[in-house]
Coordinates of C-alpha atoms and ligand atoms in Angstrom, one line a residue:
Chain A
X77 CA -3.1 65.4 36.2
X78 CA -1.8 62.1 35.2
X79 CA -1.9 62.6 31.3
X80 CA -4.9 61.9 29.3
X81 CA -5.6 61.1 25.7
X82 CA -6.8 63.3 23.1
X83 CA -10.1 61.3 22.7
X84 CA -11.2 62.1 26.3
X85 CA -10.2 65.3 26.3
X86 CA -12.8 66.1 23.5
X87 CA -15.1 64.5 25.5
X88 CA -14.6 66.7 28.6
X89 CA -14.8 69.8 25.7
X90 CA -18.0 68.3 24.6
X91 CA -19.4 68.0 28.4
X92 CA -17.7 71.5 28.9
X93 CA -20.2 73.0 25.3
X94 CA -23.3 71.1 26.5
X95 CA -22.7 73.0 29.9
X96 CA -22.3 76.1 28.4
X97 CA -25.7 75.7 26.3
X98 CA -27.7 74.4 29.4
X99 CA -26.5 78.1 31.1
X100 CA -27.4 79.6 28.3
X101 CA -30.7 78.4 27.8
X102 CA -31.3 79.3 31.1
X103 CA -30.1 82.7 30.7
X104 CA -27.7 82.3 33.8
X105 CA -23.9 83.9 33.6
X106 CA -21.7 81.7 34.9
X107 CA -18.3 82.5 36.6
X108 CA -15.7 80.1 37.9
X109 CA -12.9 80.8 39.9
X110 CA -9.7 78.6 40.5
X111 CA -6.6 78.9 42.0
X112 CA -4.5 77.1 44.3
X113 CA -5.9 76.5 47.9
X114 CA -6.2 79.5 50.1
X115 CA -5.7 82.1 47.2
X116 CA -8.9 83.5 48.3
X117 CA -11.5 82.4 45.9
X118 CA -14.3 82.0 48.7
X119 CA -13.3 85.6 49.8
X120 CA -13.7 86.5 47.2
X121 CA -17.3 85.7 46.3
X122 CA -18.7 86.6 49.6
X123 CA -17.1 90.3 48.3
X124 CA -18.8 90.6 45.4
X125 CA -22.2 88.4 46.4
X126 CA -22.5 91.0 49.1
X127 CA -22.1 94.2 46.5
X128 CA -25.0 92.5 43.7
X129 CA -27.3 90.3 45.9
X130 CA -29.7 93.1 46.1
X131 CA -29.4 92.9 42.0
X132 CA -29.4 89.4 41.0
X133 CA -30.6 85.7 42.3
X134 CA -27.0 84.0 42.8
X135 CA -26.2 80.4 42.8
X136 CA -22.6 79.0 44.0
X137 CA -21.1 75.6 43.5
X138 CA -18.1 75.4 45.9
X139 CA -15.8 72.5 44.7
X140 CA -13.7 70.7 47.3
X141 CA -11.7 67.3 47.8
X142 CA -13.5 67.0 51.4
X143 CA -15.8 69.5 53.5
X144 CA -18.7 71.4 53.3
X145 CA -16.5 74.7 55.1
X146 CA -17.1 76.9 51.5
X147 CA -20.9 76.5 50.9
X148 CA -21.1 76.9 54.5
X149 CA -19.3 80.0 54.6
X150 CA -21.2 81.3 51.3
X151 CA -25.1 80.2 52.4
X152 CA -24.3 82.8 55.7
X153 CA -24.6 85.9 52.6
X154 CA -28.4 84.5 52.1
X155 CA -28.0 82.9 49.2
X156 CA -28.3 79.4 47.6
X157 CA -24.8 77.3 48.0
X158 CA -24.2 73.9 47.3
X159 CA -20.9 72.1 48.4
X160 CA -19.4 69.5 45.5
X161 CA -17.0 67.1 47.0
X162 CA -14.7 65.3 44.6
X163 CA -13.6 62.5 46.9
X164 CA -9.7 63.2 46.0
X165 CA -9.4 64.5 42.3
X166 CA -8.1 67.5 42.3
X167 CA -10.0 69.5 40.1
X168 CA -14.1 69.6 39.2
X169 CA -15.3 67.7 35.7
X170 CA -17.8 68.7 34.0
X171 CA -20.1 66.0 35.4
X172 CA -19.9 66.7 38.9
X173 CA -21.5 69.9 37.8
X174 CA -24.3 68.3 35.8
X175 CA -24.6 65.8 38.7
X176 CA -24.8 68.8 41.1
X177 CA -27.6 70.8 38.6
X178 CA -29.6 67.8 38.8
X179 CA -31.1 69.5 41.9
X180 CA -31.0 72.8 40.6
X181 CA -33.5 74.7 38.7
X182 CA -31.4 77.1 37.1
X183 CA -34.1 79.1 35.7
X184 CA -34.6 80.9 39.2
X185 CA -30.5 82.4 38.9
X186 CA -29.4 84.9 37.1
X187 CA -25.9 84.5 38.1
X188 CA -23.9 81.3 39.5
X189 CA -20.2 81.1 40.6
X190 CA -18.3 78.0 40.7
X191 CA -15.5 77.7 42.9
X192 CA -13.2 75.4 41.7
X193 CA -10.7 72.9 44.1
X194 CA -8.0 74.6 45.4
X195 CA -5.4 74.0 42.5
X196 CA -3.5 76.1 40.6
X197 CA -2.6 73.2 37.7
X198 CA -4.8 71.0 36.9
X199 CA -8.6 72.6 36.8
X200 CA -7.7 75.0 33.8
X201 CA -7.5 71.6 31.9
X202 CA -11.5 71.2 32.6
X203 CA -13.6 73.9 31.4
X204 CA -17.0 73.7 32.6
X205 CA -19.2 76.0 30.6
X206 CA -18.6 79.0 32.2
X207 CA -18.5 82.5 30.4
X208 CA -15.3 83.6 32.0
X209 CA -13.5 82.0 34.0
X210 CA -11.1 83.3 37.3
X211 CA -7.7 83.5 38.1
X212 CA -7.4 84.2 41.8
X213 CA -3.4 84.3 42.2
X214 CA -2.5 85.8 46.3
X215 CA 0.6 87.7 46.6
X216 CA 0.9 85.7 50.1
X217 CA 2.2 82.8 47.4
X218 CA 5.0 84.7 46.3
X219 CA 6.0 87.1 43.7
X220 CA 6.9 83.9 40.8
X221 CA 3.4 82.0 40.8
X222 CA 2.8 83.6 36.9
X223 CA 5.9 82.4 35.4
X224 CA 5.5 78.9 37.5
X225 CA 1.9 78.3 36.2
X226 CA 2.0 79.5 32.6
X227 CA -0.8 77.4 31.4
X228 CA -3.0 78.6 34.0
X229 CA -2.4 82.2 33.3
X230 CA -2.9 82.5 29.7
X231 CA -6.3 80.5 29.7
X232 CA -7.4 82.9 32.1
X233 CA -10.6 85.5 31.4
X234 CA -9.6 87.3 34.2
X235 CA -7.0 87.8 36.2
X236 CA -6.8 88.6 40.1
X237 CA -3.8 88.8 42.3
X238 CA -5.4 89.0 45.5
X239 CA -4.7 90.1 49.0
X240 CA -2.9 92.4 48.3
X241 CA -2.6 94.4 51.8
X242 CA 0.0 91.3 52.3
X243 CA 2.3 92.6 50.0
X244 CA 5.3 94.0 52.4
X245 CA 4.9 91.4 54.7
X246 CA 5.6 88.6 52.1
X247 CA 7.8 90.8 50.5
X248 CA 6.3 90.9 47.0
X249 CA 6.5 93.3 43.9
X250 CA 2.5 93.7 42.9
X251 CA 4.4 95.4 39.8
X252 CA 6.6 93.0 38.8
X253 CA 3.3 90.0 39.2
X254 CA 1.5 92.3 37.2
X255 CA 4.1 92.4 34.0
X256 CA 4.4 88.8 34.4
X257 CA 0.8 88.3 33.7
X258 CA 0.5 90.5 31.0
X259 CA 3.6 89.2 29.3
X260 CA 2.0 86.0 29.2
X261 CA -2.0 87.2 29.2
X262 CA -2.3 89.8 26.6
X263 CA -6.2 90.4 27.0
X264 CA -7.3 89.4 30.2
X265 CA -8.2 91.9 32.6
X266 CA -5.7 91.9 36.0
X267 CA -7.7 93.7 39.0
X268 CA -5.5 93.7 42.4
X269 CA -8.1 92.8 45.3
X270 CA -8.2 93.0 48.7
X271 CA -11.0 91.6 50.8
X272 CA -9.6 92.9 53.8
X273 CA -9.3 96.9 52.9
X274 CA -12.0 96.3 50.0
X275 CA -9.7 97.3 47.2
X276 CA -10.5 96.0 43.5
X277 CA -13.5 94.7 44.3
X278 CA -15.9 97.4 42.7
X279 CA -13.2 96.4 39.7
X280 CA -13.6 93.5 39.9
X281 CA -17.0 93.9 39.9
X282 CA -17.3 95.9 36.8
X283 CA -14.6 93.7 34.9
X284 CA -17.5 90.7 35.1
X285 CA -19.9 93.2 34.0
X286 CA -22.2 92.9 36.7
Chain B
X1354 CA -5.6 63.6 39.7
X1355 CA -8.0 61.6 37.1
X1356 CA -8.9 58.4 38.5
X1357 CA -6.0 55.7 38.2
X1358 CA -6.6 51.9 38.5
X1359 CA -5.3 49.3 41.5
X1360 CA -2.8 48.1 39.0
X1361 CA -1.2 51.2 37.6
X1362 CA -1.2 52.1 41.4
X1363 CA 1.0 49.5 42.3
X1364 CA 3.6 49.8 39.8
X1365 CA 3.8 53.5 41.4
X1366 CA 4.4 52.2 44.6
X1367 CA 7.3 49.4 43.6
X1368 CA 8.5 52.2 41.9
X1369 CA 9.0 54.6 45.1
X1370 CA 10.2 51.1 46.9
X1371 CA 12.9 50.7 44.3
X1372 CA 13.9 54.1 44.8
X1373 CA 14.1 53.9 48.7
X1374 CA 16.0 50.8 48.3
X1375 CA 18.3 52.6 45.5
X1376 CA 18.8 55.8 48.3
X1377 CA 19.9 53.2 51.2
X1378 CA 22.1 51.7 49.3
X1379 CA 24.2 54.2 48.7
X1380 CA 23.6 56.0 52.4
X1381 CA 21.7 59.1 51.0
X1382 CA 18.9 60.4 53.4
X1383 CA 15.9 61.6 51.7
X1384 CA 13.2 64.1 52.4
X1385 CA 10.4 65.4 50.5
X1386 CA 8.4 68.7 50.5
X1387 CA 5.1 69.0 49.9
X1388 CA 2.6 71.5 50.0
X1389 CA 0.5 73.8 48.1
X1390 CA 1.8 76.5 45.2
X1391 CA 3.9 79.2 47.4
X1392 CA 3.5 77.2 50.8
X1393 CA 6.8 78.1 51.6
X1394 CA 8.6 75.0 50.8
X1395 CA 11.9 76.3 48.8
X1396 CA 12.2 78.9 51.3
X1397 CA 12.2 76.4 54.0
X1398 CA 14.4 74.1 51.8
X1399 CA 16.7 77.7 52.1
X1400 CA 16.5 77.7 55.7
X1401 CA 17.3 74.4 57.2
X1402 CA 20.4 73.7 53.9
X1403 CA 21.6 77.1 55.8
X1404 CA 21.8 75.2 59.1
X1405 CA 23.5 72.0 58.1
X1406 CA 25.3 72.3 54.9
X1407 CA 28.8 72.6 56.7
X1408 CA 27.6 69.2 58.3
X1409 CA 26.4 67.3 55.3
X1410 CA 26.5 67.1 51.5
X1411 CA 23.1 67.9 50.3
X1412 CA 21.6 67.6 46.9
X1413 CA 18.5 69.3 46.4
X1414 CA 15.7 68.5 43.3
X1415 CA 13.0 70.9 42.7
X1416 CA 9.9 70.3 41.0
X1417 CA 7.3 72.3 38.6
X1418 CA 5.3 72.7 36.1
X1419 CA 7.8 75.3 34.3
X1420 CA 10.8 77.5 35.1
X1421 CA 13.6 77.0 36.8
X1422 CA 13.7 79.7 39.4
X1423 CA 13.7 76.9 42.7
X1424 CA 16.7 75.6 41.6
X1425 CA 18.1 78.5 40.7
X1426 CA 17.0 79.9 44.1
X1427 CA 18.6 77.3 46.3
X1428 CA 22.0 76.8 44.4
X1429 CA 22.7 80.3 45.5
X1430 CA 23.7 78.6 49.1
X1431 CA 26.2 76.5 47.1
X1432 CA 24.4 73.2 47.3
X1433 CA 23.6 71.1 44.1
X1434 CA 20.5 71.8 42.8
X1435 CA 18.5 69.9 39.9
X1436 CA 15.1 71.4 38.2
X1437 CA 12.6 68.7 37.1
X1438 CA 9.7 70.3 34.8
X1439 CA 6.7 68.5 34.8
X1440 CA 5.6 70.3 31.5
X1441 CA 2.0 69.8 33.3
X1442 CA 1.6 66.9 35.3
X1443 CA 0.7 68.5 39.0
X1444 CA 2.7 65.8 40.9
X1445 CA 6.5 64.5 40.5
X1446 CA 6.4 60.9 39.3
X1447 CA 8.6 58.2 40.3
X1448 CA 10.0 58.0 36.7
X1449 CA 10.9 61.8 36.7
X1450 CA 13.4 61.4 39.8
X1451 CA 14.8 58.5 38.1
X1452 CA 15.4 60.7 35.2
X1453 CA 16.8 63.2 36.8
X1454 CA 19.2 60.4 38.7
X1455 CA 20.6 59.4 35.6
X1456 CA 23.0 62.1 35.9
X1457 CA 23.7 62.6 39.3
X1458 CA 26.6 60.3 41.5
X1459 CA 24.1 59.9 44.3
X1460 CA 26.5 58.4 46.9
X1461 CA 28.5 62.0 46.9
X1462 CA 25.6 63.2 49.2
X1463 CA 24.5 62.6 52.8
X1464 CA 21.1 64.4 52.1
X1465 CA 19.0 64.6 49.3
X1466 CA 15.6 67.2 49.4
X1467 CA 13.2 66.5 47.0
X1468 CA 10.6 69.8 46.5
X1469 CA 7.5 68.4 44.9
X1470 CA 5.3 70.6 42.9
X1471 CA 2.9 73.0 44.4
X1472 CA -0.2 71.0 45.2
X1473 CA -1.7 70.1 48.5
X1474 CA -3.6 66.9 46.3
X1475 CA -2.1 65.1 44.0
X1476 CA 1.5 64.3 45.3
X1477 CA 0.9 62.9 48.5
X1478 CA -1.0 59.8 46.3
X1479 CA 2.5 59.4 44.2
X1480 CA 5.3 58.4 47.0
X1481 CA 9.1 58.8 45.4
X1482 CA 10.3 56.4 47.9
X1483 CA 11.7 59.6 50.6
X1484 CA 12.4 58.8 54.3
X1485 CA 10.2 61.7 55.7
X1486 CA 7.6 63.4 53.8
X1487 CA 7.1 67.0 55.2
X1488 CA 4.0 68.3 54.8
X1489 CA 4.1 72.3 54.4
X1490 CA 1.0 74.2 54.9
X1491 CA 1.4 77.9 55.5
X1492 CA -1.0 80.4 57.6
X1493 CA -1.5 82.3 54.5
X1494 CA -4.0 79.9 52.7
X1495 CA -6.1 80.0 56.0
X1496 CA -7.3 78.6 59.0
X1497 CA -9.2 75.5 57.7
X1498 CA -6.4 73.7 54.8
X1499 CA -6.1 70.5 56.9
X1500 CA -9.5 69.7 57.3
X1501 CA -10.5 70.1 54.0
X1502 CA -7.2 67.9 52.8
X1503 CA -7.4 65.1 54.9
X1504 CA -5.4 62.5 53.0
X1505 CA -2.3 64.7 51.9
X1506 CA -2.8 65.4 56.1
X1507 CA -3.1 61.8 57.4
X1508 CA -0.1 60.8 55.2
X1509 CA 2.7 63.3 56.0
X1510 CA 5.6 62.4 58.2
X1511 CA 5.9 65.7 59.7
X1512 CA 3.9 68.4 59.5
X1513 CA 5.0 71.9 58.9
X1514 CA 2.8 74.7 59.7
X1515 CA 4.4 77.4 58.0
X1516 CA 4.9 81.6 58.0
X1517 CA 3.0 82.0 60.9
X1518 CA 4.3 85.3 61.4
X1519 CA 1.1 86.2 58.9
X1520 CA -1.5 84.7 61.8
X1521 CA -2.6 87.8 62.6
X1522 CA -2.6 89.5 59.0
X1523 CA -4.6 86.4 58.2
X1524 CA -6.7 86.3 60.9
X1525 CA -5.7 82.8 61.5
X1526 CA -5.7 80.9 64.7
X1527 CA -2.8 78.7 64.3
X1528 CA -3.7 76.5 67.3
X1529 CA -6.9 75.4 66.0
X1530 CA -4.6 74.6 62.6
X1531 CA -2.8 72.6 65.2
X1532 CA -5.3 71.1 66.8
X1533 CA -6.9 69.9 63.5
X1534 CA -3.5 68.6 62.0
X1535 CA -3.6 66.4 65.1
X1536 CA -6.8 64.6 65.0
X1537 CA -5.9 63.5 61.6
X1538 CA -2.8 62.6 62.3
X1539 CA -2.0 61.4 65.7
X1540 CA 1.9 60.6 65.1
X1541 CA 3.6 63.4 62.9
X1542 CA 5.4 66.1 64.7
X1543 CA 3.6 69.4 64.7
X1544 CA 6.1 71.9 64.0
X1545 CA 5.3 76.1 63.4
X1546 CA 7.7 78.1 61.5
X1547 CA 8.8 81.4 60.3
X1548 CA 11.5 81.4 57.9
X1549 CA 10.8 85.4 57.9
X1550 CA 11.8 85.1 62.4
X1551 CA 13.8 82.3 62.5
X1552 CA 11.2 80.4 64.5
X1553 CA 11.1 76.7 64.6
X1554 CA 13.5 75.9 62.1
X1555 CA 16.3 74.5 64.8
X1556 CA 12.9 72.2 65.9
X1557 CA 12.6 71.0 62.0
X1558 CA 16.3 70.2 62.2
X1559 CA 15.7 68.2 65.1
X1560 CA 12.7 67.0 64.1
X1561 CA 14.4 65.5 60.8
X1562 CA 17.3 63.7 62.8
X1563 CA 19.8 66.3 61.5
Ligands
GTP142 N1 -5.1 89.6 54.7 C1 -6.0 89.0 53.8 N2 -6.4 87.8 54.0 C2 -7.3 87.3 53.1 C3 -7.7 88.0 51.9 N3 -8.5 87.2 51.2 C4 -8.6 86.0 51.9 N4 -7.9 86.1 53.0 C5 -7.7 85.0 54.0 O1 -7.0 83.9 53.3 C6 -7.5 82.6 53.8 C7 -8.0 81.8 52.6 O2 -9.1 82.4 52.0 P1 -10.3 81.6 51.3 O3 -11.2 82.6 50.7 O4 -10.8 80.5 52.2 O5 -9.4 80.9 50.1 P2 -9.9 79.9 49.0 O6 -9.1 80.1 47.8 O7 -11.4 79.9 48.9 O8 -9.4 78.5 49.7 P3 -9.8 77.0 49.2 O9 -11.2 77.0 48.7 O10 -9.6 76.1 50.4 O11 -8.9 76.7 48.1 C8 -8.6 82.9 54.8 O12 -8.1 82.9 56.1 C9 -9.0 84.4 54.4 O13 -9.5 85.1 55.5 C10 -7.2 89.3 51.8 O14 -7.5 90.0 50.8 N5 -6.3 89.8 52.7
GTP143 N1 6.3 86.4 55.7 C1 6.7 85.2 55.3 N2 6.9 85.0 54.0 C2 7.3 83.7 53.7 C3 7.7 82.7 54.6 N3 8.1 81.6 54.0 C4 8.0 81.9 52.7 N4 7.6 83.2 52.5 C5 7.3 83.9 51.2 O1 6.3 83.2 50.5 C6 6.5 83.1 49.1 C7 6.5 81.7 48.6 O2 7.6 81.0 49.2 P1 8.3 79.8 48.4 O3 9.4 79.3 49.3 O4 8.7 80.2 47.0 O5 7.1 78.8 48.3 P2 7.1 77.3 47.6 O6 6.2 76.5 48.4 O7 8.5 76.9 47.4 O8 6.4 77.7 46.2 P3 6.3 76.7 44.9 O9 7.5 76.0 44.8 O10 6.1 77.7 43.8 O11 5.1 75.9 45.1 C8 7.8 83.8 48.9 O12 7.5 85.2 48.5 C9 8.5 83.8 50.2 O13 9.4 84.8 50.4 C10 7.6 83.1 56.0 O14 7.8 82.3 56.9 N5 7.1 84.3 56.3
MG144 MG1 -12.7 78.3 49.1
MG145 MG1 9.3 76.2 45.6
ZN146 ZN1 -3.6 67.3 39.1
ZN147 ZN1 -4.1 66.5 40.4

């Protein structure tokens, strides 16, 4: 992000509080996941939309600098998905949610995920209400993307390092990501996840407390 | 990136133009790699110094958010190589390679390669003044990365479609990637690589007049 005052970043914490009120006066959870492009993050929702659908009434905002491919791809599981499109920034602010809720009766959710743009940098900057918010990190990235991205991983709520079935053919420690992450995360959960073998994602699943 | 006006937009782009004009004057060739976090663009940095660095001098900058480990990474093949830490921003600035210049006799080298930070957004909007801008997208972050960044796509001088030894772990068909690279952009070469096989990095070489 090109660097921004103190001033307006209280006023995206401000929008980001007023957010987190709306969802609670609504009673919805909130979940957002970021990460850079391709970590997985759409995967990853269809996982664990397909292993609570039958449970809750799920919502997802997918955020995107052009396309409608990730709502697309989520409205297939049967539920309600909404595509955001930033038009080039690379991360969601709080008002292209509110902009987005504006069609939205949130009432009828009890759960929404918000995919953020693919970006590993800049969206942990923007909080937008949610209770816990993401990390999906791939292996396929490489075994350093922790240690490159420290202000991304210690905001984090929860951690995933996903596909991990990739591991021997990128030629990555799991272990050694893992450490990293701790070192610099000391509370967040870390859950290893694959959507292809299903691994993590009843973890996963439990770590959100659904 | 937050929004940035016409005006401070141009004083970016006389900044790349003084820096191309500062590269031909003393003979340096410049390329830059761009891509998204773990893309594959130090490792293909790795691969093509490799092939030419009995032929030509090469310096090599590297930036990130944190660490050093890139330019770590590539001084192990004996080349000169500079970290620039962004301490945030998601995009090297014109003003950073100038930094970074200030200690560096630039007319020792023959070829420069500039790696940008990992983001498939932000950098293509902030030109350091390069010959060629190389574009790396790799198989691992799916099938569907160029249509959903069409202006990081359209801009690129040559287009990288990277570790596509992981098509079929990805379940990726990389000539639909291909195919949609095209239509944006009509001109760039096309080129598929596996730095993991060897393949296509004598057609990058090429491809960069080397
Ligand atoms: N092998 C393997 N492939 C995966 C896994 N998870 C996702 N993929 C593939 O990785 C690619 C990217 O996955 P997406 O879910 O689209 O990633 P994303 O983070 O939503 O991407 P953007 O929204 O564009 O940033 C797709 O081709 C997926 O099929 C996994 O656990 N294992
Ligand atoms: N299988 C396979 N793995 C690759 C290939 N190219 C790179 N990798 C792996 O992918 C991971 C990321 O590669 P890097 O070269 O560090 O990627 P990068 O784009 O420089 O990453 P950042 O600078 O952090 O954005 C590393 O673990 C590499 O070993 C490839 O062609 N095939
Ligand atoms: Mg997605
Ligand atoms: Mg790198
Ligand atoms: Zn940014
Ligand atoms: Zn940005």
């Amino acid at each position: 992000m090109v660097s921004i005052n103190v001033d307006v970043k209280q006023k995206y914490l401000d929008q980001a509080e007023m957010l987190r009120k709306l969802y609670d006066s609504k009673g919805i959870k909130v979940f957002e996941l970021l990460g850079s492009p391709g970590s997985g993050k759409t995967a990853l929702a269809e996982a664990v939309i397909d292993r609570i659908k039958d449970k809750y009434k799920i919502l997802y905002f997918g955020g995107d600098v052009a396309s409608t491919l990730d709502a697309e791809r989520v409205a297939k599981h049967g539920i309600e998905a909404v595509e955001i499109n930033t038009g080039g920034i690379c991360h969601l602010e709080p008002s292209h949610v509110m902009e987005a809720l504006k069609n939205v009766d949130l009432s009828k959710y009890d759960i929404m995920f918000i995919e953020n743009v693919g970006n590993l940098i800049c969206p942990i900057n923007f909080p937008l209400g949610a209770h816990k918010r993401i990390l999906v990190v791939s292996v396929a990235e490489g075994e350093d993307k922790f240690v490159k991205h420290p202000m991304s991983t210690k905001a984090a709520d929860v951690i995933v390092i996903s596909k991990v079935d990739l591991a021997d053919a990128i030629g990555v420690d799991v272990k050694k990501m893992e450490e990293d992450a701790r070192k610099l995360n000391p509370k967040a959960p870390i859950i290893k996840v694959s959507v292809k073998t299903g691994e993590g994602i009843d973890e996963l699943v439990k770590a959100l407390g659904l």
